[in-house]
PDB file of C-alpha atoms in Angstrom:
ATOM      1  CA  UNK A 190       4.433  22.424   8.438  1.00 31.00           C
ATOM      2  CA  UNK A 191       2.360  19.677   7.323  1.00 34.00           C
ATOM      3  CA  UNK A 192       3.531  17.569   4.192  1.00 34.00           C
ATOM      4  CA  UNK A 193       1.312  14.998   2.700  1.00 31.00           C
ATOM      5  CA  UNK A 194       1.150  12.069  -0.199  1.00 34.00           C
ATOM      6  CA  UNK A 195      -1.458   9.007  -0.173  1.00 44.00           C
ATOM      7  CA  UNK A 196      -1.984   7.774   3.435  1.00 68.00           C
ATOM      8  CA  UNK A 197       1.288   9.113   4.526  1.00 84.00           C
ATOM      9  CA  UNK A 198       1.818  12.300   6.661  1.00 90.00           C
ATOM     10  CA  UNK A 199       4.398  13.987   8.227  1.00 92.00           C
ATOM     11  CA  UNK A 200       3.765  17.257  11.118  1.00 93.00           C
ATOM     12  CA  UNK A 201       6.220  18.805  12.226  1.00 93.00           C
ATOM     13  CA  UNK A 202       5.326  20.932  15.893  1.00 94.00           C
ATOM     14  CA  UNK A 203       8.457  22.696  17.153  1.00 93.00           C
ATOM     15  CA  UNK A 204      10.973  19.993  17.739  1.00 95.00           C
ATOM     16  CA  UNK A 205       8.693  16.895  17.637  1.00 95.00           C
ATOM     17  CA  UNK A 206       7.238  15.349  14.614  1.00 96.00           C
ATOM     18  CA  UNK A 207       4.512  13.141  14.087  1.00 96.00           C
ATOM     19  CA  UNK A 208       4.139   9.844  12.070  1.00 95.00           C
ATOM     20  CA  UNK A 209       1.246   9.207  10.259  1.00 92.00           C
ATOM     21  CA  UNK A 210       1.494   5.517   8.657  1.00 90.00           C
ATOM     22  CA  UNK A 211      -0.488   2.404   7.346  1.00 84.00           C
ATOM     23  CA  UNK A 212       0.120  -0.432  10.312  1.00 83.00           C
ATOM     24  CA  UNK A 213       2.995  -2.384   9.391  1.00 84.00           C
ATOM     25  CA  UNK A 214       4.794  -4.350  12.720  1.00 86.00           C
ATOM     26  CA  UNK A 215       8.234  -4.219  11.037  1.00 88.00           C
ATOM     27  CA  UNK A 216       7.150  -0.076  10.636  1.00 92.00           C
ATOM     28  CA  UNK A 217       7.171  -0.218  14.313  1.00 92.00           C
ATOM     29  CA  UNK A 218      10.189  -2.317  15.022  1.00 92.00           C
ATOM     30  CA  UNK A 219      12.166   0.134  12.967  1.00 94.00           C
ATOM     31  CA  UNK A 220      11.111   3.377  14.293  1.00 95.00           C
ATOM     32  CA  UNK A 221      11.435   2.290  17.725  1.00 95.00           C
ATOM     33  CA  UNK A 222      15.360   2.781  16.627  1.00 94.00           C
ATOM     34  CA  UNK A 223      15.086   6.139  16.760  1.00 95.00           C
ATOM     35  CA  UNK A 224      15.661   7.597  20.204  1.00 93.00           C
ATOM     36  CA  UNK A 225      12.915   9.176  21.594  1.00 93.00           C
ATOM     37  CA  UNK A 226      10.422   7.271  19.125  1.00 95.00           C
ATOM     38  CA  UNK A 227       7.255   6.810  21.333  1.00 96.00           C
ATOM     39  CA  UNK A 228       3.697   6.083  20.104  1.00 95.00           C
ATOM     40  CA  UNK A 229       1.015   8.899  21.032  1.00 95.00           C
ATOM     41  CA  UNK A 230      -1.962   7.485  21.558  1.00 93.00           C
ATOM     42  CA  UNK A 231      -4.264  10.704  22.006  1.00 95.00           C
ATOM     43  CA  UNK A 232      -2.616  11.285  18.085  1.00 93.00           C
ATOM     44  CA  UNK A 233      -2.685   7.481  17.286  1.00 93.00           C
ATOM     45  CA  UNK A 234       0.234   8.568  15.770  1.00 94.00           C
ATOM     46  CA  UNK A 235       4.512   7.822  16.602  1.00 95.00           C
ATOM     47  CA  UNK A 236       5.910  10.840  17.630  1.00 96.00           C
ATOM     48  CA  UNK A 237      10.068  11.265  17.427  1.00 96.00           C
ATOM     49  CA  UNK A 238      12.608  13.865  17.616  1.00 96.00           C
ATOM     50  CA  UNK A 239      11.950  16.492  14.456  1.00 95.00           C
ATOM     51  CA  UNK A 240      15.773  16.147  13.416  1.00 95.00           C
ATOM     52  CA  UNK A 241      15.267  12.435  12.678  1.00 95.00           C
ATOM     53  CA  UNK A 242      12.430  13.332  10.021  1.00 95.00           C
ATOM     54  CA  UNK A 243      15.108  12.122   7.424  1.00 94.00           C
ATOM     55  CA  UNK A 244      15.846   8.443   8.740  1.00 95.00           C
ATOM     56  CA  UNK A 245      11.690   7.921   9.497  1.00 95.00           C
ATOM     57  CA  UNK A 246      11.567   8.503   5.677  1.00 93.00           C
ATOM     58  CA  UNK A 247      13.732   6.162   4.674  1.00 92.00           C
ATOM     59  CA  UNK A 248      12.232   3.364   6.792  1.00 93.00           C
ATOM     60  CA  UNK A 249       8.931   4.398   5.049  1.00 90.00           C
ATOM     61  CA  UNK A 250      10.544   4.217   1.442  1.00 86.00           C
ATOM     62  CA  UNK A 251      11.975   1.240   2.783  1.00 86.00           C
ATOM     63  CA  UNK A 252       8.649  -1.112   4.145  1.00 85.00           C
ATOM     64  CA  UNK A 253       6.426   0.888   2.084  1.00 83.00           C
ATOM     65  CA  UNK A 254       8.183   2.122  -0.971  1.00 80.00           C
ATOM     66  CA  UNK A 255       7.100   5.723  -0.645  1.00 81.00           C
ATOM     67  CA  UNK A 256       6.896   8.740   2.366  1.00 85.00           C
ATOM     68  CA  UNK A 257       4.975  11.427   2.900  1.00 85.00           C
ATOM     69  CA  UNK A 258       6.927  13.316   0.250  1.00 82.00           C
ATOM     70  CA  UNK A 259       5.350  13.975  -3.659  1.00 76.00           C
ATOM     71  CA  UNK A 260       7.631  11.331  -6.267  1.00 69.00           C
ATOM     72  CA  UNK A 261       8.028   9.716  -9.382  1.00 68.00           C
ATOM     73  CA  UNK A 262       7.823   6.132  -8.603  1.00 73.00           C
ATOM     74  CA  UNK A 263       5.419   4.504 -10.778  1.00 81.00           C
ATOM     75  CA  UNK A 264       2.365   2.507  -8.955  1.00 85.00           C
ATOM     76  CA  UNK A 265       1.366  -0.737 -10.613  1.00 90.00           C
ATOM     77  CA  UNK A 266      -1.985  -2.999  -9.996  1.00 93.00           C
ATOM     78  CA  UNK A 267      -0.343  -6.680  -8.575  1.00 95.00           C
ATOM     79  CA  UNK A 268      -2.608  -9.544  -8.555  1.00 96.00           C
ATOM     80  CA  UNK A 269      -1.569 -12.165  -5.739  1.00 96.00           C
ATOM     81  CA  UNK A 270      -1.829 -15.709  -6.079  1.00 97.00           C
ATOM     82  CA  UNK A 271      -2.234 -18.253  -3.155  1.00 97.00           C
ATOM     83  CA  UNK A 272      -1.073 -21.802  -3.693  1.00 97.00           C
ATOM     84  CA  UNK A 273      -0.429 -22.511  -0.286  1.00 96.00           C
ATOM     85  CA  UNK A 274      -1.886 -21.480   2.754  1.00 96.00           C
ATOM     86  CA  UNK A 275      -0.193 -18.142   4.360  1.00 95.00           C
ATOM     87  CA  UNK A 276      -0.473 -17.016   8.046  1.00 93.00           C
ATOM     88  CA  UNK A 277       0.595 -13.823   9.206  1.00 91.00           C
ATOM     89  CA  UNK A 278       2.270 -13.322  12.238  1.00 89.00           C
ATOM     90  CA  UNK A 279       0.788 -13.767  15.925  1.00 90.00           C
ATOM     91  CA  UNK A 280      -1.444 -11.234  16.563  1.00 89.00           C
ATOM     92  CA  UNK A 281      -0.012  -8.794  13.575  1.00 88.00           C
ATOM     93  CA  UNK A 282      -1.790  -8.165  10.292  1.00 89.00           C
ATOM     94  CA  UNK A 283      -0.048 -10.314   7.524  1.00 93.00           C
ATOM     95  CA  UNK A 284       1.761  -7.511   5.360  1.00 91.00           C
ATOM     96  CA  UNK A 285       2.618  -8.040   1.337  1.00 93.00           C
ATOM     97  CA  UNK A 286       4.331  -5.079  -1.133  1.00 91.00           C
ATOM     98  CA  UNK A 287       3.623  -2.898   2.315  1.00 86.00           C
ATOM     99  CA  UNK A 288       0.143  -3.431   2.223  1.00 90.00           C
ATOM    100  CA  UNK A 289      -2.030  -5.261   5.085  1.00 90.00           C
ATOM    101  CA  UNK A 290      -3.571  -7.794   3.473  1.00 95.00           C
ATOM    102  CA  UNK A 291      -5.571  -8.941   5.928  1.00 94.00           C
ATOM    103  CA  UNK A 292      -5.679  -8.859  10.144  1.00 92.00           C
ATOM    104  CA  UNK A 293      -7.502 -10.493  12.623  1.00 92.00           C
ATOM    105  CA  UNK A 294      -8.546  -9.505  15.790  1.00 91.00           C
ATOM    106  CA  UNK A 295      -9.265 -12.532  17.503  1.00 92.00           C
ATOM    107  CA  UNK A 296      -9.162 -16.552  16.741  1.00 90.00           C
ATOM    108  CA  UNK A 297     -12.671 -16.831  15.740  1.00 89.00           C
ATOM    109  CA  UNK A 298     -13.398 -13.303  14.674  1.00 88.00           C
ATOM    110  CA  UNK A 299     -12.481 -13.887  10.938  1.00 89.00           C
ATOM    111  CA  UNK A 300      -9.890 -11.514   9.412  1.00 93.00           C
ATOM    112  CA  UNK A 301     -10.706  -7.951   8.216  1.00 93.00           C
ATOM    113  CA  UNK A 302      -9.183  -7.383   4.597  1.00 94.00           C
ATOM    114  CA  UNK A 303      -6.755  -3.995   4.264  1.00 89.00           C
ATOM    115  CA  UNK A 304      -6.783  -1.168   2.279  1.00 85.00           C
ATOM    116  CA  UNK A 305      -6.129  -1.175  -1.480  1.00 89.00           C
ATOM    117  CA  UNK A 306      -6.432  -4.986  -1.137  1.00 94.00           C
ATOM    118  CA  UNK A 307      -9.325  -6.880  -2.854  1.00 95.00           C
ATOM    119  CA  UNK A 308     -10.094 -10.526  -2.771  1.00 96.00           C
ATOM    120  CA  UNK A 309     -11.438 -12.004  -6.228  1.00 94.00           C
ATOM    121  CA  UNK A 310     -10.908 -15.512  -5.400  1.00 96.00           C
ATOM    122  CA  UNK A 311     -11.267 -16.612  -1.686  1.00 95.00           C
ATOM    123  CA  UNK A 312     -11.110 -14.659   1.807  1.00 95.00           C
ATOM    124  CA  UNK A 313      -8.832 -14.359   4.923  1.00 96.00           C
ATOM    125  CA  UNK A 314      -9.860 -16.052   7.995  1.00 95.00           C
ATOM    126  CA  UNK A 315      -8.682 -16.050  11.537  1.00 94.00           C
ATOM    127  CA  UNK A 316      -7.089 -19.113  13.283  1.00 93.00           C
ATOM    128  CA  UNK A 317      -4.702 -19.838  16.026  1.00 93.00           C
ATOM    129  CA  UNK A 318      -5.775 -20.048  19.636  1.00 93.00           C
ATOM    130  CA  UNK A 319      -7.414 -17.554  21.738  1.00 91.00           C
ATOM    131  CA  UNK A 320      -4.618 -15.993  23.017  1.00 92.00           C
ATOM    132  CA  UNK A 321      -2.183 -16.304  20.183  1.00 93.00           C
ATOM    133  CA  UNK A 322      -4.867 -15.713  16.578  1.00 94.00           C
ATOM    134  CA  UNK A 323      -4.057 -14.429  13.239  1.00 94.00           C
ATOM    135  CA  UNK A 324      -4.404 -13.907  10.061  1.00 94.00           C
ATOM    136  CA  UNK A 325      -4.738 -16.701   7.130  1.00 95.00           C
ATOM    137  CA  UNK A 326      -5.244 -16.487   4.016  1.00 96.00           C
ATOM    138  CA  UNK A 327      -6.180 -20.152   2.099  1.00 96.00           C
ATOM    139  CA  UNK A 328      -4.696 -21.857  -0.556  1.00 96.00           C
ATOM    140  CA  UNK A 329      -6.377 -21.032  -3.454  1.00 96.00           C
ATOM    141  CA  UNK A 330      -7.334 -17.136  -3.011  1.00 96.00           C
ATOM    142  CA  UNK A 331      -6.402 -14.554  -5.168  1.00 97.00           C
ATOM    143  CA  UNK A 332      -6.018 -10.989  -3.865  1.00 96.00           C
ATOM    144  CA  UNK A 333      -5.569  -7.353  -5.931  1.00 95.00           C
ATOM    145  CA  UNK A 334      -3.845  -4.698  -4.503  1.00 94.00           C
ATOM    146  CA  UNK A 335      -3.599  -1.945  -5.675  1.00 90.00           C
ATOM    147  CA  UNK A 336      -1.477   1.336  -6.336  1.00 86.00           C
ATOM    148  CA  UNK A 337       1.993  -0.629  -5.436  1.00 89.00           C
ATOM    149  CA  UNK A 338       5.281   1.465  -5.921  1.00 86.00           C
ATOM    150  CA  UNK A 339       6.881  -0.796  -8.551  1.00 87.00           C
ATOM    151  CA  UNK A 340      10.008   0.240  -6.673  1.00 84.00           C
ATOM    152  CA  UNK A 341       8.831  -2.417  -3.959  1.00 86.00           C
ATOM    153  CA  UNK A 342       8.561  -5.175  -5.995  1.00 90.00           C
ATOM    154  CA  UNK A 343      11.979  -6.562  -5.164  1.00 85.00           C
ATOM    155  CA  UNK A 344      10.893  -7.784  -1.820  1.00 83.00           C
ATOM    156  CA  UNK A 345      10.513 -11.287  -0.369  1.00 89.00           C
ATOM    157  CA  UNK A 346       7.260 -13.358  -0.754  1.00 93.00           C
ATOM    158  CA  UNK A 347       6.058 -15.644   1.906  1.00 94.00           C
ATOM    159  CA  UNK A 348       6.011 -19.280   0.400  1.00 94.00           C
ATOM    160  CA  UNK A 349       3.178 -21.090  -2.105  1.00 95.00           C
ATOM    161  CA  UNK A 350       2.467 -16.768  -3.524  1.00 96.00           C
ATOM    162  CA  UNK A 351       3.364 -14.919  -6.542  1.00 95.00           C
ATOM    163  CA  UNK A 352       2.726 -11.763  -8.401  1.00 96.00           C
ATOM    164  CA  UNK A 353       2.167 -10.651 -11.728  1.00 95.00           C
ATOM    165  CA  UNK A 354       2.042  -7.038 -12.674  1.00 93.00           C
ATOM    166  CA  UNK A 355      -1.794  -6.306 -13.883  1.00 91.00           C
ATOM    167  CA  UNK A 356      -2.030  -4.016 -17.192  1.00 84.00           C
ATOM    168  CA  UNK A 357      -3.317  -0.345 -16.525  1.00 71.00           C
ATOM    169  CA  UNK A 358      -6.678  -0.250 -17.329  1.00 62.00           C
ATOM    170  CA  UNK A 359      -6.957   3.046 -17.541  1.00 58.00           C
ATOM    171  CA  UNK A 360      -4.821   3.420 -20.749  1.00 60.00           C
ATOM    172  CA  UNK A 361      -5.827   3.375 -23.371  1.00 63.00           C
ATOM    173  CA  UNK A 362      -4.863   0.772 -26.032  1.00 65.00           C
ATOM    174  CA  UNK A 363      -2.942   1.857 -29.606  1.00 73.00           C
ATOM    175  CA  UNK A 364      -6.144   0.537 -31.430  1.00 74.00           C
ATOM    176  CA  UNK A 365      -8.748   2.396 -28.947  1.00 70.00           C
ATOM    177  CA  UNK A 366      -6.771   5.887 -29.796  1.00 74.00           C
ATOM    178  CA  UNK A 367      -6.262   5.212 -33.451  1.00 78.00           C
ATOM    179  CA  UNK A 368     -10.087   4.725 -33.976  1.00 76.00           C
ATOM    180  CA  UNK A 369     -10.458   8.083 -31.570  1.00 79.00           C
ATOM    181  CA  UNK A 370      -7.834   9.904 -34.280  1.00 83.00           C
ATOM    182  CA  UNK A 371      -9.879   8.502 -37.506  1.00 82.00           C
ATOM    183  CA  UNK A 372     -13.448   9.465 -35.683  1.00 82.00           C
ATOM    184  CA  UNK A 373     -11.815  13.206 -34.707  1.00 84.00           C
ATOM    185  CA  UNK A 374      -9.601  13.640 -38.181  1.00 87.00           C
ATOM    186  CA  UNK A 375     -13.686  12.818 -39.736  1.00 84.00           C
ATOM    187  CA  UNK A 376     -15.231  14.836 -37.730  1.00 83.00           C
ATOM    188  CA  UNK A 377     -12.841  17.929 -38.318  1.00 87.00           C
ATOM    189  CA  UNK A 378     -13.229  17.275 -41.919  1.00 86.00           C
ATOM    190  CA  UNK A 379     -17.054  17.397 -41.341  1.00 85.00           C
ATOM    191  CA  UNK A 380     -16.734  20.712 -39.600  1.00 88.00           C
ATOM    192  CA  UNK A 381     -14.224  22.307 -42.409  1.00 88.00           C
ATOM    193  CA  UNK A 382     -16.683  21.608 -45.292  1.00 85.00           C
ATOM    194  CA  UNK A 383     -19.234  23.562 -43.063  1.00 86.00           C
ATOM    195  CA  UNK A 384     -17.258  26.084 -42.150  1.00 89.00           C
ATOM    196  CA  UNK A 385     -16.772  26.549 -45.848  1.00 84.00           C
TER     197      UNK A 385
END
């Protein structure tokens, strides 16, 4: 069976199962705990033992906050802040809340921005030397990601960033469905008298 939520999957094929993640190095260092964990590249996916389904989700709940499995954990819009300069790791995508902020690919390649991640202030760029590049982000820039399990929150932050919790834009404000009430209450009176 297959079992799916956001980018994550889960399929299970007799006694193997198959990982489908978002890259995340310390993803990898983890899963490579479970015996048999080996990465399949015709899948591009890790593949390990189908009994150990249980311990790959809690490594994903873990990095990422969430699994493959449906929950209740509420997602909130965090906008980053830069006041320092922040590298990611040699040759590994620089990873915040779970998500990959930004990775580059080689020392003068610049740095390609993740998923769910926009910049509104600034950009990543690549640096290092040839052989041993990554990821930077500048003092100064200021980064959105989006749809972050709130339950993730509690984790580290490299050094010169912070986070604040954006408001949902979607909802609606008090005032906005209070003038939507008067405007339908009129209307229905409006459609009473003519009814009448």
């Amino acid at each position: 069976y297959t079992t799916l939520f956001r980018s994550m999957k889960i399929t299970i094929i007799d006694t193997a199962a198959y990982l489908d993640t978002p890259y995340n190095p310390e993803f990898v260092s983890q899963i490579k705990n479970i015996g048999g964990a080996r990465w399949d590249s015709s899948r591009r996916e890790w593949k390990i033992p189908a009994a150990c389904v249980e311990q790959a989700r809690e490594i994903m709940r873990r990095l990422f906050g969430e699994c493959d499995l449906p929950d209740e954990t509420r997602r909130v819009n965090v906008k980053l802040t830069f006041s320092e300069s922040v590298c990611g790791n040699t040759r590994e995508s620089l990873i915040i809340f779970g998500k990959q902020i930004a990775r580059a690919y080689g020392r003068d390649s610049g740095a390609v921005v993740g998923g769910d991640v926009s910049f509104i202030e600034g950009k990543p760029t690549s640096d290092g030397s040839r052989a041993n590049y990554y990821a930077r982000v500048p003092a100064g820039a200021v980064a959105l990601l989006r749809n972050v399990p709130e339950s993730i929150l509690h984790e580290d932050l490299p050094d010169g960033v912070t986070y604040e919790i954006m408001p949902d834009e979607t909802a609606p404000s008090r005032e906005a469905l209070l003038a939507e009430k008067a405007r339908l209450t009129a209307r229905l009176a409006e459609i009473d008298k003519l009814l009448a």
